[in-house]
Every structure is written in C-alpha cells, then in structure tokens.
PDB file of C-alpha atoms in Angstrom:
ATOM      1  CA  MET A   1      15.687 143.855 120.919  1.00  0.00           C
ATOM      2  CA  LYS A   2      19.090 143.669 122.578  1.00  0.00           C
ATOM      3  CA  ILE A   3      19.787 141.585 125.709  1.00  0.00           C
ATOM      4  CA  GLY A   4      23.151 141.609 127.489  1.00  0.00           C
ATOM      5  CA  VAL A   5      24.634 138.757 129.522  1.00  0.00           C
ATOM      6  CA  ILE A   6      27.597 139.400 131.829  1.00  0.00           C
ATOM      7  CA  GLY A   7      29.521 136.614 133.549  1.00  0.00           C
ATOM      8  CA  THR A   8      32.038 133.852 132.902  1.00  0.00           C
ATOM      9  CA  ILE A   9      32.180 130.720 130.755  1.00  0.00           C
ATOM     10  CA  ASN A  10      33.413 127.597 132.569  1.00  0.00           C
ATOM     11  CA  ARG A  11      34.822 124.267 131.594  1.00  0.00           C
ATOM     12  CA  ASP A  12      32.948 121.814 133.878  1.00  0.00           C
ATOM     13  CA  SER A  13      34.049 118.429 135.218  1.00  0.00           C
ATOM     14  CA  ILE A  14      31.139 116.804 137.045  1.00  0.00           C
ATOM     15  CA  ARG A  15      30.846 113.674 139.164  1.00  0.00           C
ATOM     16  CA  LEU A  16      27.226 112.792 139.893  1.00  0.00           C
ATOM     17  CA  ALA A  17      25.981 111.150 143.097  1.00  0.00           C
ATOM     18  CA  ASP A  18      25.867 107.744 141.396  1.00  0.00           C
ATOM     19  CA  GLY A  19      29.571 108.003 140.530  1.00  0.00           C
ATOM     20  CA  SER A  20      29.131 108.732 136.830  1.00  0.00           C
ATOM     21  CA  ARG A  21      31.218 111.480 135.242  1.00  0.00           C
ATOM     22  CA  LYS A  22      30.394 114.247 132.785  1.00  0.00           C
ATOM     23  CA  GLU A  23      32.555 116.813 131.020  1.00  0.00           C
ATOM     24  CA  GLY A  24      31.220 119.938 129.396  1.00  0.00           C
ATOM     25  CA  TRP A  25      30.931 123.692 129.185  1.00  0.00           C
ATOM     26  CA  GLY A  26      28.985 125.790 131.663  1.00  0.00           C
ATOM     27  CA  GLY A  27      28.681 129.149 133.382  1.00  0.00           C
ATOM     28  CA  ILE A  28      26.810 131.710 131.293  1.00  0.00           C
ATOM     29  CA  LEU A  29      26.667 129.241 128.424  1.00  0.00           C
ATOM     30  CA  TYR A  30      23.551 127.864 130.152  1.00  0.00           C
ATOM     31  CA  ASN A  31      22.060 131.370 130.025  1.00  0.00           C
ATOM     32  CA  LEU A  32      23.001 131.717 126.374  1.00  0.00           C
ATOM     33  CA  VAL A  33      21.665 128.343 125.205  1.00  0.00           C
ATOM     34  CA  THR A  34      18.376 129.013 127.011  1.00  0.00           C
ATOM     35  CA  LEU A  35      17.983 132.580 125.745  1.00  0.00           C
ATOM     36  CA  SER A  36      18.896 131.493 122.218  1.00  0.00           C
ATOM     37  CA  SER A  37      16.192 128.829 122.377  1.00  0.00           C
ATOM     38  CA  LEU A  38      13.541 131.160 123.814  1.00  0.00           C
ATOM     39  CA  VAL A  39      14.179 134.531 122.124  1.00  0.00           C
ATOM     40  CA  GLY A  40      17.005 133.982 119.638  1.00  0.00           C
ATOM     41  CA  GLU A  41      14.707 134.395 116.638  1.00  0.00           C
ATOM     42  CA  TYR A  42      13.813 138.012 117.466  1.00  0.00           C
ATOM     43  CA  ALA A  43      16.482 139.266 119.903  1.00  0.00           C
ATOM     44  CA  ASP A  44      20.199 139.971 119.690  1.00  0.00           C
ATOM     45  CA  ILE A  45      21.917 138.433 122.707  1.00  0.00           C
ATOM     46  CA  TYR A  46      25.301 139.896 123.602  1.00  0.00           C
ATOM     47  CA  PRO A  47      27.463 137.938 126.050  1.00  0.00           C
ATOM     48  CA  ILE A  48      30.341 139.851 127.616  1.00  0.00           C
ATOM     49  CA  CYS A  49      33.062 137.801 129.252  1.00  0.00           C
ATOM     50  CA  ASN A  50      36.774 137.047 129.221  1.00  0.00           C
ATOM     51  CA  VAL A  51      37.675 133.623 127.831  1.00  0.00           C
ATOM     52  CA  GLY A  52      41.063 132.012 128.467  1.00  0.00           C
ATOM     53  CA  LYS A  53      43.167 131.462 125.370  1.00  0.00           C
ATOM     54  CA  ASN A  54      43.407 127.724 126.138  1.00  0.00           C
ATOM     55  CA  HIS A  55      39.676 127.274 125.431  1.00  0.00           C
ATOM     56  CA  TYR A  56      38.849 130.324 123.304  1.00  0.00           C
ATOM     57  CA  THR A  57      38.635 128.514 119.947  1.00  0.00           C
ATOM     58  CA  ASP A  58      36.351 125.769 121.283  1.00  0.00           C
ATOM     59  CA  VAL A  59      34.053 128.260 123.011  1.00  0.00           C
ATOM     60  CA  MET A  60      33.733 130.493 119.956  1.00  0.00           C
ATOM     61  CA  ARG A  61      33.008 127.514 117.705  1.00  0.00           C
ATOM     62  CA  LEU A  62      30.181 126.552 120.064  1.00  0.00           C
ATOM     63  CA  LEU A  63      28.733 130.086 120.225  1.00  0.00           C
ATOM     64  CA  TYR A  64      28.628 130.379 116.433  1.00  0.00           C
ATOM     65  CA  ARG A  65      26.022 127.586 116.475  1.00  0.00           C
ATOM     66  CA  LEU A  66      23.533 129.466 118.671  1.00  0.00           C
ATOM     67  CA  PRO A  67      20.856 131.606 116.932  1.00  0.00           C
ATOM     68  CA  GLY A  68      20.757 135.202 118.129  1.00  0.00           C
ATOM     69  CA  ILE A  69      24.108 135.139 119.929  1.00  0.00           C
ATOM     70  CA  LYS A  70      26.458 138.007 118.991  1.00  0.00           C
ATOM     71  CA  ILE A  71      30.080 137.261 119.856  1.00  0.00           C
ATOM     72  CA  ASN A  72      31.881 140.541 119.118  1.00  0.00           C
ATOM     73  CA  LEU A  73      32.056 141.670 122.783  1.00  0.00           C
ATOM     74  CA  ILE A  74      33.833 138.510 124.011  1.00  0.00           C
ATOM     75  CA  ARG A  75      37.541 138.933 124.765  1.00  0.00           C
ATOM     76  CA  LYS A  76      40.366 136.388 124.608  1.00  0.00           C
ATOM     77  CA  VAL A  77      42.765 136.717 127.554  1.00  0.00           C
ATOM     78  CA  ALA A  78      46.134 135.140 128.336  1.00  0.00           C
ATOM     79  CA  GLU A  79      45.040 133.524 131.600  1.00  0.00           C
ATOM     80  CA  LYS A  80      43.808 129.932 131.754  1.00  0.00           C
ATOM     81  CA  ASN A  81      40.050 129.661 131.487  1.00  0.00           C
ATOM     82  CA  ASN A  82      37.951 128.904 134.558  1.00  0.00           C
ATOM     83  CA  HIS A  83      37.593 125.148 135.159  1.00  0.00           C
ATOM     84  CA  CYS A  84      34.981 124.070 137.696  1.00  0.00           C
ATOM     85  CA  HIS A  85      35.167 120.619 139.330  1.00  0.00           C
ATOM     86  CA  LEU A  86      31.764 119.645 140.781  1.00  0.00           C
ATOM     87  CA  THR A  87      31.061 116.619 142.976  1.00  0.00           C
ATOM     88  CA  TYR A  88      27.387 115.997 143.753  1.00  0.00           C
ATOM     89  CA  LEU A  89      26.663 114.512 147.185  1.00  0.00           C
ATOM     90  CA  ASP A  90      22.952 114.124 146.314  1.00  0.00           C
ATOM     91  CA  SER A  91      20.488 115.699 143.866  1.00  0.00           C
ATOM     92  CA  GLU A  92      21.037 119.268 145.160  1.00  0.00           C
ATOM     93  CA  ASN A  93      24.136 119.410 147.398  1.00  0.00           C
ATOM     94  CA  LYS A  94      27.613 119.514 145.896  1.00  0.00           C
ATOM     95  CA  ARG A  95      31.265 120.340 146.481  1.00  0.00           C
ATOM     96  CA  GLU A  96      32.971 122.723 144.100  1.00  0.00           C
ATOM     97  CA  ILE A  97      36.612 123.424 143.267  1.00  0.00           C
ATOM     98  CA  LEU A  98      37.476 126.225 140.829  1.00  0.00           C
ATOM     99  CA  LYS A  99      40.782 126.170 138.958  1.00  0.00           C
ATOM    100  CA  GLY A 100      42.288 128.763 136.638  1.00  0.00           C
ATOM    101  CA  GLY A 101      40.676 132.153 136.477  1.00  0.00           C
ATOM    102  CA  VAL A 102      40.184 134.958 133.959  1.00  0.00           C
ATOM    103  CA  PRO A 103      40.309 138.583 135.181  1.00  0.00           C
ATOM    104  CA  PRO A 104      37.160 140.515 136.158  1.00  0.00           C
ATOM    105  CA  LEU A 105      35.490 142.763 133.610  1.00  0.00           C
ATOM    106  CA  LYS A 106      35.975 146.537 133.638  1.00  0.00           C
ATOM    107  CA  TYR A 107      33.440 149.216 132.765  1.00  0.00           C
ATOM    108  CA  GLY A 108      35.035 149.699 129.358  1.00  0.00           C
ATOM    109  CA  ASP A 109      34.286 146.040 128.605  1.00  0.00           C
ATOM    110  CA  VAL A 110      30.560 146.311 129.375  1.00  0.00           C
ATOM    111  CA  ARG A 111      29.636 149.836 128.304  1.00  0.00           C
ATOM    112  CA  GLY A 112      28.552 148.442 124.927  1.00  0.00           C
ATOM    113  CA  LEU A 113      25.443 147.089 126.671  1.00  0.00           C
ATOM    114  CA  GLU A 114      24.010 150.486 127.580  1.00  0.00           C
ATOM    115  CA  ASP A 115      21.427 150.319 124.759  1.00  0.00           C
ATOM    116  CA  CYS A 116      20.097 146.907 125.891  1.00  0.00           C
ATOM    117  CA  LYS A 117      16.528 146.406 127.049  1.00  0.00           C
ATOM    118  CA  ILE A 118      17.713 144.006 129.778  1.00  0.00           C
ATOM    119  CA  ILE A 119      21.093 143.042 131.215  1.00  0.00           C
ATOM    120  CA  LEU A 120      21.519 139.700 132.982  1.00  0.00           C
ATOM    121  CA  MET A 121      24.443 139.794 135.406  1.00  0.00           C
ATOM    122  CA  ASN A 122      25.269 136.229 136.443  1.00  0.00           C
ATOM    123  CA  TYR A 123      27.934 135.729 139.095  1.00  0.00           C
ATOM    124  CA  ILE A 124      29.715 132.551 138.014  1.00  0.00           C
ATOM    125  CA  SER A 125      33.210 133.012 139.460  1.00  0.00           C
ATOM    126  CA  GLY A 126      32.068 135.541 142.058  1.00  0.00           C
ATOM    127  CA  LYS A 127      34.603 137.999 140.636  1.00  0.00           C
ATOM    128  CA  ASP A 128      33.150 138.372 137.162  1.00  0.00           C
ATOM    129  CA  ILE A 129      33.121 142.191 137.207  1.00  0.00           C
ATOM    130  CA  TYR A 130      34.744 144.831 139.393  1.00  0.00           C
ATOM    131  CA  LEU A 131      32.233 146.366 141.809  1.00  0.00           C
ATOM    132  CA  GLN A 132      33.056 149.918 140.703  1.00  0.00           C
ATOM    133  CA  SER A 133      32.494 148.876 137.092  1.00  0.00           C
ATOM    134  CA  LEU A 134      29.077 147.391 137.938  1.00  0.00           C
ATOM    135  CA  GLN A 135      28.171 150.574 139.821  1.00  0.00           C
ATOM    136  CA  LYS A 136      29.242 152.731 136.891  1.00  0.00           C
ATOM    137  CA  LEU A 137      27.167 150.604 134.525  1.00  0.00           C
ATOM    138  CA  ARG A 138      24.170 151.043 136.825  1.00  0.00           C
ATOM    139  CA  HIS A 139      24.728 154.807 136.874  1.00  0.00           C
ATOM    140  CA  HIS A 140      24.755 155.106 133.072  1.00  0.00           C
ATOM    141  CA  TYR A 141      22.254 152.371 132.175  1.00  0.00           C
ATOM    142  CA  PRO A 142      18.509 153.187 132.459  1.00  0.00           C
ATOM    143  CA  GLY A 143      17.184 149.696 131.657  1.00  0.00           C
ATOM    144  CA  ILE A 144      16.553 146.532 133.674  1.00  0.00           C
ATOM    145  CA  ILE A 145      19.418 144.790 135.468  1.00  0.00           C
ATOM    146  CA  TYR A 146      18.751 141.235 136.654  1.00  0.00           C
ATOM    147  CA  ILE A 147      21.425 139.819 138.981  1.00  0.00           C
ATOM    148  CA  ASP A 148      21.833 136.161 139.928  1.00  0.00           C
ATOM    149  CA  ILE A 149      24.060 136.432 143.002  1.00  0.00           C
ATOM    150  CA  HIS A 150      24.827 132.696 143.241  1.00  0.00           C
ATOM    151  CA  SER A 151      28.632 132.509 143.166  1.00  0.00           C
ATOM    152  CA  TYR A 152      28.987 136.011 144.578  1.00  0.00           C
ATOM    153  CA  THR A 153      28.285 134.361 147.935  1.00  0.00           C
ATOM    154  CA  LEU A 154      31.103 131.824 147.417  1.00  0.00           C
ATOM    155  CA  GLY A 155      34.600 132.398 148.716  1.00  0.00           C
ATOM    156  CA  LYS A 156      37.600 130.523 147.358  1.00  0.00           C
ATOM    157  CA  ARG A 157      40.337 128.789 149.359  1.00  0.00           C
ATOM    158  CA  LYS A 158      43.939 128.458 148.159  1.00  0.00           C
ATOM    159  CA  ASN A 159      43.212 124.999 146.710  1.00  0.00           C
ATOM    160  CA  GLY A 160      40.223 126.382 144.772  1.00  0.00           C
ATOM    161  CA  ALA A 161      37.551 124.933 147.098  1.00  0.00           C
ATOM    162  CA  ARG A 162      34.455 127.134 147.253  1.00  0.00           C
ATOM    163  CA  PHE A 163      32.633 127.932 150.487  1.00  0.00           C
ATOM    164  CA  ILE A 164      29.586 130.055 151.197  1.00  0.00           C
ATOM    165  CA  ARG A 165      29.939 133.277 153.186  1.00  0.00           C
ATOM    166  CA  ARG A 166      28.300 136.691 153.401  1.00  0.00           C
ATOM    167  CA  PRO A 167      30.213 139.024 151.056  1.00  0.00           C
ATOM    168  CA  LEU A 168      31.252 142.323 152.643  1.00  0.00           C
ATOM    169  CA  GLN A 169      29.971 144.451 149.752  1.00  0.00           C
ATOM    170  CA  TRP A 170      26.661 142.643 149.161  1.00  0.00           C
ATOM    171  CA  ARG A 171      24.565 145.771 149.817  1.00  0.00           C
ATOM    172  CA  LYS A 172      26.327 147.686 147.039  1.00  0.00           C
ATOM    173  CA  VAL A 173      25.869 144.840 144.560  1.00  0.00           C
ATOM    174  CA  PHE A 174      22.189 144.479 145.444  1.00  0.00           C
ATOM    175  CA  ALA A 175      21.675 148.230 145.002  1.00  0.00           C
ATOM    176  CA  CYS A 176      22.644 147.870 141.325  1.00  0.00           C
ATOM    177  CA  ALA A 177      19.816 145.429 140.509  1.00  0.00           C
ATOM    178  CA  ASP A 178      16.140 145.703 139.682  1.00  0.00           C
ATOM    179  CA  TYR A 179      15.658 141.931 140.006  1.00  0.00           C
ATOM    180  CA  LEU A 180      17.718 139.737 142.346  1.00  0.00           C
ATOM    181  CA  GLN A 181      17.856 135.941 142.244  1.00  0.00           C
ATOM    182  CA  MET A 182      19.136 133.803 145.115  1.00  0.00           C
ATOM    183  CA  ASN A 183      18.337 130.453 146.689  1.00  0.00           C
ATOM    184  CA  ARG A 184      17.160 129.757 150.238  1.00  0.00           C
ATOM    185  CA  LEU A 185      20.689 129.213 151.574  1.00  0.00           C
ATOM    186  CA  GLU A 186      22.017 132.362 149.921  1.00  0.00           C
ATOM    187  CA  LEU A 187      19.194 134.387 151.470  1.00  0.00           C
ATOM    188  CA  ALA A 188      19.980 132.866 154.885  1.00  0.00           C
ATOM    189  CA  ILE A 189      23.712 133.627 154.639  1.00  0.00           C
ATOM    190  CA  ILE A 190      22.948 137.255 153.764  1.00  0.00           C
ATOM    191  CA  ALA A 191      20.263 137.672 156.431  1.00  0.00           C
ATOM    192  CA  ARG A 192      21.598 135.586 159.341  1.00  0.00           C
ATOM    193  CA  GLY A 193      25.054 134.330 158.464  1.00  0.00           C
ATOM    194  CA  ILE A 194      23.666 130.779 158.185  1.00  0.00           C
ATOM    195  CA  ASN A 195      26.038 128.770 155.978  1.00  0.00           C
ATOM    196  CA  ASN A 196      24.577 125.282 156.351  1.00  0.00           C
ATOM    197  CA  GLU A 197      21.552 124.026 154.424  1.00  0.00           C
ATOM    198  CA  ASN A 198      20.388 122.045 157.464  1.00  0.00           C
ATOM    199  CA  ASN A 199      20.011 125.232 159.523  1.00  0.00           C
ATOM    200  CA  VAL A 200      18.099 127.354 157.008  1.00  0.00           C
ATOM    201  CA  GLY A 201      14.623 126.460 158.325  1.00  0.00           C
ATOM    202  CA  ASP A 202      11.324 127.829 157.059  1.00  0.00           C
ATOM    203  CA  ARG A 203      12.025 131.521 157.562  1.00  0.00           C
ATOM    204  CA  LEU A 204      11.575 133.090 154.155  1.00  0.00           C
ATOM    205  CA  GLU A 205       9.689 136.180 155.247  1.00  0.00           C
ATOM    206  CA  SER A 206      11.716 136.831 158.395  1.00  0.00           C
ATOM    207  CA  ASP A 207      14.987 136.318 156.489  1.00  0.00           C
ATOM    208  CA  PHE A 208      13.825 138.831 153.920  1.00  0.00           C
ATOM    209  CA  GLU A 209      12.955 141.359 156.626  1.00  0.00           C
ATOM    210  CA  GLU A 210      16.336 140.878 158.317  1.00  0.00           C
ATOM    211  CA  MET A 211      18.099 141.430 154.995  1.00  0.00           C
ATOM    212  CA  ILE A 212      16.149 144.656 154.412  1.00  0.00           C
ATOM    213  CA  ASP A 213      17.019 145.845 157.943  1.00  0.00           C
ATOM    214  CA  LEU A 214      20.707 145.188 157.325  1.00  0.00           C
ATOM    215  CA  ALA A 215      20.550 147.200 154.102  1.00  0.00           C
ATOM    216  CA  ALA A 216      18.818 150.053 155.928  1.00  0.00           C
ATOM    217  CA  GLN A 217      21.801 150.279 158.292  1.00  0.00           C
ATOM    218  CA  ASP A 218      23.745 151.597 155.290  1.00  0.00           C
ATOM    219  CA  GLN A 219      20.824 153.851 154.386  1.00  0.00           C
ATOM    220  CA  LEU A 220      20.035 151.728 151.341  1.00  0.00           C
ATOM    221  CA  ASN A 221      16.432 151.460 150.214  1.00  0.00           C
ATOM    222  CA  PHE A 222      15.450 148.356 148.255  1.00  0.00           C
ATOM    223  CA  GLU A 223      11.952 149.685 147.560  1.00  0.00           C
ATOM    224  CA  SER A 224      10.411 148.294 144.346  1.00  0.00           C
ATOM    225  CA  LYS A 225      13.170 145.711 143.777  1.00  0.00           C
ATOM    226  CA  VAL A 226      11.908 142.201 143.036  1.00  0.00           C
ATOM    227  CA  PHE A 227      13.614 139.342 144.858  1.00  0.00           C
ATOM    228  CA  ILE A 228      13.334 135.838 143.412  1.00  0.00           C
ATOM    229  CA  ILE A 229      14.040 133.072 145.918  1.00  0.00           C
ATOM    230  CA  THR A 230      14.567 129.708 144.234  1.00  0.00           C
ATOM    231  CA  ASP A 231      13.622 126.692 146.313  1.00  0.00           C
ATOM    232  CA  GLY A 232      14.892 123.576 144.559  1.00  0.00           C
ATOM    233  CA  SER A 233      12.218 121.162 143.395  1.00  0.00           C
ATOM    234  CA  LYS A 234       9.564 123.304 145.157  1.00  0.00           C
ATOM    235  CA  GLY A 235       9.941 126.079 142.591  1.00  0.00           C
ATOM    236  CA  CYS A 236      10.399 129.729 143.567  1.00  0.00           C
ATOM    237  CA  HIS A 237       9.003 132.593 145.624  1.00  0.00           C
ATOM    238  CA  LEU A 238       8.750 136.285 144.774  1.00  0.00           C
ATOM    239  CA  PHE A 239       9.210 139.151 147.186  1.00  0.00           C
ATOM    240  CA  ARG A 240       8.862 142.857 146.472  1.00  0.00           C
ATOM    241  CA  HIS A 241      10.001 145.383 149.057  1.00  0.00           C
ATOM    242  CA  GLU A 242       6.839 147.455 149.258  1.00  0.00           C
ATOM    243  CA  ASN A 243       5.698 147.556 152.844  1.00  0.00           C
ATOM    244  CA  ARG A 244       7.501 144.212 153.133  1.00  0.00           C
ATOM    245  CA  LYS A 245       4.766 142.350 151.327  1.00  0.00           C
ATOM    246  CA  TRP A 246       5.073 139.328 149.098  1.00  0.00           C
ATOM    247  CA  ALA A 247       4.603 140.332 145.480  1.00  0.00           C
ATOM    248  CA  GLY A 248       3.277 136.817 145.178  1.00  0.00           C
ATOM    249  CA  ARG A 249       4.264 133.335 146.271  1.00  0.00           C
ATOM    250  CA  PHE A 250       4.518 131.190 143.212  1.00  0.00           C
ATOM    251  CA  VAL A 251       5.320 127.536 143.680  1.00  0.00           C
ATOM    252  CA  HIS A 252       5.748 125.358 140.613  1.00  0.00           C
ATOM    253  CA  PRO A 253       7.474 121.981 140.858  1.00  0.00           C
ATOM    254  CA  ALA A 254      10.820 122.012 139.070  1.00  0.00           C
ATOM    255  CA  ILE A 255      10.626 118.225 138.621  1.00  0.00           C
ATOM    256  CA  ASP A 256       7.279 116.616 137.850  1.00  0.00           C
ATOM    257  CA  SER A 257       5.882 113.154 137.141  1.00  0.00           C
ATOM    258  CA  GLU A 258       7.905 112.882 133.929  1.00  0.00           C
ATOM    259  CA  THR A 259      10.965 112.129 136.026  1.00  0.00           C
ATOM    260  CA  LYS A 260       9.474 108.801 137.097  1.00  0.00           C
ATOM    261  CA  SER A 261      11.133 107.347 134.040  1.00  0.00           C
ATOM    262  CA  TYR A 262      14.449 108.400 135.580  1.00  0.00           C
ATOM    263  CA  ALA A 263      14.008 106.188 138.636  1.00  0.00           C
ATOM    264  CA  GLY A 264      17.338 104.939 139.935  1.00  0.00           C
ATOM    265  CA  ARG A 265      19.343 107.476 137.952  1.00  0.00           C
ATOM    266  CA  SER A 266      21.148 110.594 139.168  1.00  0.00           C
ATOM    267  CA  LEU A 267      19.788 113.695 137.472  1.00  0.00           C
ATOM    268  CA  ASN A 268      22.304 116.371 136.527  1.00  0.00           C
ATOM    269  CA  ALA A 269      20.981 119.668 137.912  1.00  0.00           C
ATOM    270  CA  THR A 270      24.078 121.671 136.920  1.00  0.00           C
ATOM    271  CA  GLY A 271      23.021 124.956 135.320  1.00  0.00           C
ATOM    272  CA  CYS A 272      19.380 124.841 136.422  1.00  0.00           C
ATOM    273  CA  GLY A 273      19.655 128.160 138.250  1.00  0.00           C
ATOM    274  CA  ASP A 274      21.274 129.740 135.186  1.00  0.00           C
ATOM    275  CA  CYS A 275      18.506 128.433 132.927  1.00  0.00           C
ATOM    276  CA  PHE A 276      15.939 129.668 135.447  1.00  0.00           C
ATOM    277  CA  ALA A 277      17.442 133.184 135.259  1.00  0.00           C
ATOM    278  CA  ALA A 278      17.390 133.112 131.463  1.00  0.00           C
ATOM    279  CA  GLY A 279      13.734 132.026 131.501  1.00  0.00           C
ATOM    280  CA  PHE A 280      12.848 134.907 133.806  1.00  0.00           C
ATOM    281  CA  VAL A 281      14.725 137.388 131.595  1.00  0.00           C
ATOM    282  CA  ALA A 282      12.952 136.021 128.515  1.00  0.00           C
ATOM    283  CA  GLY A 283       9.677 136.708 130.317  1.00  0.00           C
ATOM    284  CA  LEU A 284      10.763 140.273 131.085  1.00  0.00           C
ATOM    285  CA  ALA A 285      11.727 140.731 127.426  1.00  0.00           C
ATOM    286  CA  ALA A 286       8.125 139.829 126.540  1.00  0.00           C
ATOM    287  CA  ASN A 287       6.876 142.450 129.046  1.00  0.00           C
ATOM    288  CA  ASN A 288       5.335 139.810 131.316  1.00  0.00           C
ATOM    289  CA  ASP A 289       4.614 140.490 134.979  1.00  0.00           C
ATOM    290  CA  PRO A 290       6.874 138.896 137.641  1.00  0.00           C
ATOM    291  CA  VAL A 291       4.558 135.950 138.340  1.00  0.00           C
ATOM    292  CA  GLU A 292       4.366 135.117 134.620  1.00  0.00           C
ATOM    293  CA  CYS A 293       8.158 135.451 134.445  1.00  0.00           C
ATOM    294  CA  ALA A 294       8.455 133.048 137.384  1.00  0.00           C
ATOM    295  CA  ALA A 295       6.395 130.485 135.476  1.00  0.00           C
ATOM    296  CA  ALA A 296       8.677 130.855 132.448  1.00  0.00           C
ATOM    297  CA  ALA A 297      11.742 130.594 134.691  1.00  0.00           C
ATOM    298  CA  ASN A 298      10.560 127.410 136.382  1.00  0.00           C
ATOM    299  CA  SER A 299       9.767 125.895 133.008  1.00  0.00           C
ATOM    300  CA  ALA A 300      13.273 126.726 131.795  1.00  0.00           C
ATOM    301  CA  GLY A 301      14.842 125.146 134.872  1.00  0.00           C
ATOM    302  CA  HIS A 302      12.684 122.057 134.413  1.00  0.00           C
ATOM    303  CA  ALA A 303      13.625 121.871 130.734  1.00  0.00           C
ATOM    304  CA  ARG A 304      17.298 121.843 131.686  1.00  0.00           C
ATOM    305  CA  ILE A 305      16.826 118.703 133.799  1.00  0.00           C
ATOM    306  CA  MET A 306      14.642 116.885 131.282  1.00  0.00           C
ATOM    307  CA  ASP A 307      16.268 118.289 128.092  1.00  0.00           C
ATOM    308  CA  LYS A 308      13.752 116.513 125.847  1.00  0.00           C
ATOM    309  CA  HIS A 309      14.956 118.345 122.754  1.00  0.00           C
ATOM    310  CA  LYS A 310      18.644 117.913 123.609  1.00  0.00           C
ATOM    311  CA  ILE A 311      19.343 121.632 123.338  1.00  0.00           C
ATOM    312  CA  TYR A 312      21.948 121.380 126.119  1.00  0.00           C
ATOM    313  CA  SER A 313      23.801 118.491 124.507  1.00  0.00           C
ATOM    314  CA  ILE A 314      25.785 121.142 122.657  1.00  0.00           C
ATOM    315  CA  LEU A 315      27.595 121.739 125.954  1.00  0.00           C
ATOM    316  CA  ASP A 316      28.668 118.094 126.430  1.00  0.00           C
ATOM    317  CA  ILE A 317      32.230 116.943 125.897  1.00  0.00           C
ATOM    318  CA  PRO A 318      32.726 113.166 125.422  1.00  0.00           C
ATOM    319  CA  VAL A 319      34.378 111.568 128.445  1.00  0.00           C
TER     320      VAL A 319
END
C-alpha cells in the first residue's frame, strides 16, 4: 500500500504557558512519525515537500530512522527552511510567527503520488502547494484525498505573525478533498467570518449549513464529502453533506484521567491535529468507516500528548 503526504517540515521553537522552552522539528513530521508507527510495517509512506538546504541534512537523517518512510520525493531547495515560533497562552491558544519559507510545490513535484491509495494534504505553511497544482492532482488522481486545512486559514504579516482569516479560494481547495479536517474556529471563520475563539459559540450544525450555502453560491456541491470538526479535549464531530445530516457525532476525550499525573505542568499540544489526521488516514487505509477512523484519530491525538512510548522524542532538539 502506498500513502502520500504533502506539506512542509518545520523547525519549531516553542514556549509553553508555564514559561518552559522546547526546540524540535514539526509540520508533516508529526504525520510521518504517527503513520510510521501505525502502518509503517505494511505501507510505503511517501512525503513530498521542499526542505531548505540549511536543515536538509538533519531532516533526512531523522527520516531515515522511520520505518516505512520513503524519502526519494523530498527536494532540497536553496531557501531557508520554515521556522515556526510558537508561544502558548494556555493549553490550546497560542501565538505563531513563521520565519523563512520554502516555495510551494508544483504538480510535477506531486504527480508521483497518483498511484497512492490515500493522499494526506496537510497545510502547514498555508502555501504548501499551488492551487492549480492541487486541482490538477485532483483531476488525475482517482483515490482518496484527505485535507487538513489548518494553516490554510492563516495569513502572514510582514513580521511573520500568523492571523486567522477566510481564504479567498477556500471553495476551490475544499472541492479537491474527499475528507476535510478543521477545528471549531476554522469552521466559524469559513462560515461566518468569526476570527475569535470567544465568539465561536455552539453553532456546529448552523455553521456547517452556512458553509454549504456559501459553496453553493459558486455552484459547488459538497455532496458525499466527510467533514471532520476537531473540538480540543472534547474530541471530534463528523458531518457528511447528504441532506445536511450528521454522519455521526463522535465525542471521545482527547485527554483522559491519565493526565492527572501531569497536574501543575503545561502539556505540549503541538502537532496533535497533525497526529489526529494521520490516525484518521491510517483508519482509512484499513478500510474502516468514518466513525472508526475518528476513534483512531482521537487515539493518535491523545498519544501525542501522553507519548508513553516516546515515539515523538525523535523530533526533540536539546535546548
């Protein structure tokens, strides 16, 4: 089985809410570590991304250690690699500054994935692939495309600071996917232009309907697409656009009683959404239904926070 992963690899500098600092690697590396752990024994996992020459050697050395990861579609580019500076205000809210920046991928870079069973498209920089290239891939590729829109909703100021906004071309990106992952705030910014977590409210179903109505204005039909709405420690919700019905509401706590031993400590949730996506894709690879995939995804997100087996320690850089 062949699984493709499209996105960007970051260098991460993180300051947690308790003031402690962490350095490491991130972006689609969270997808790759998770997929390697879950399906690396029987699947070939092909990441496609541009890596800046300043970090290329370190990144490739890390990837060589992951079972199932095939590195021949990764390109070294002259630009400085993406470096994300994250400051957590609490367990879920953060400020983000992105420095450096590799160029977006072109269709010629990703066409080698057209024989994959599943392609995971993870927006890490928000400009990971040219829109026309994604559309061309969709046109030629008959398999499943899973898109995590996360950083696609983030703009970038001159100083690198990220801010959430509704992207102008969101309908065209969504049209390329079979499965779409977003969080509550990202759904609200698409549906209502709400860009503040405090104003999101409990409007999941109405936000979904407003988003579908906006798509219909461009004569786009999202029928049969599965939307996965992540909801922090509450888990996730599934929505399928078939007569605007829930495919199923599945709530599974992302943090359970095990975290009691972490009392008084700041948990590092960086990469949880990426691990969640990889868990869902692993479920799809096993031909599970969406609710079963949601269970696998929540477990993968939970495993990222707890990391009992230290599989994510490979991404740590000593401070």
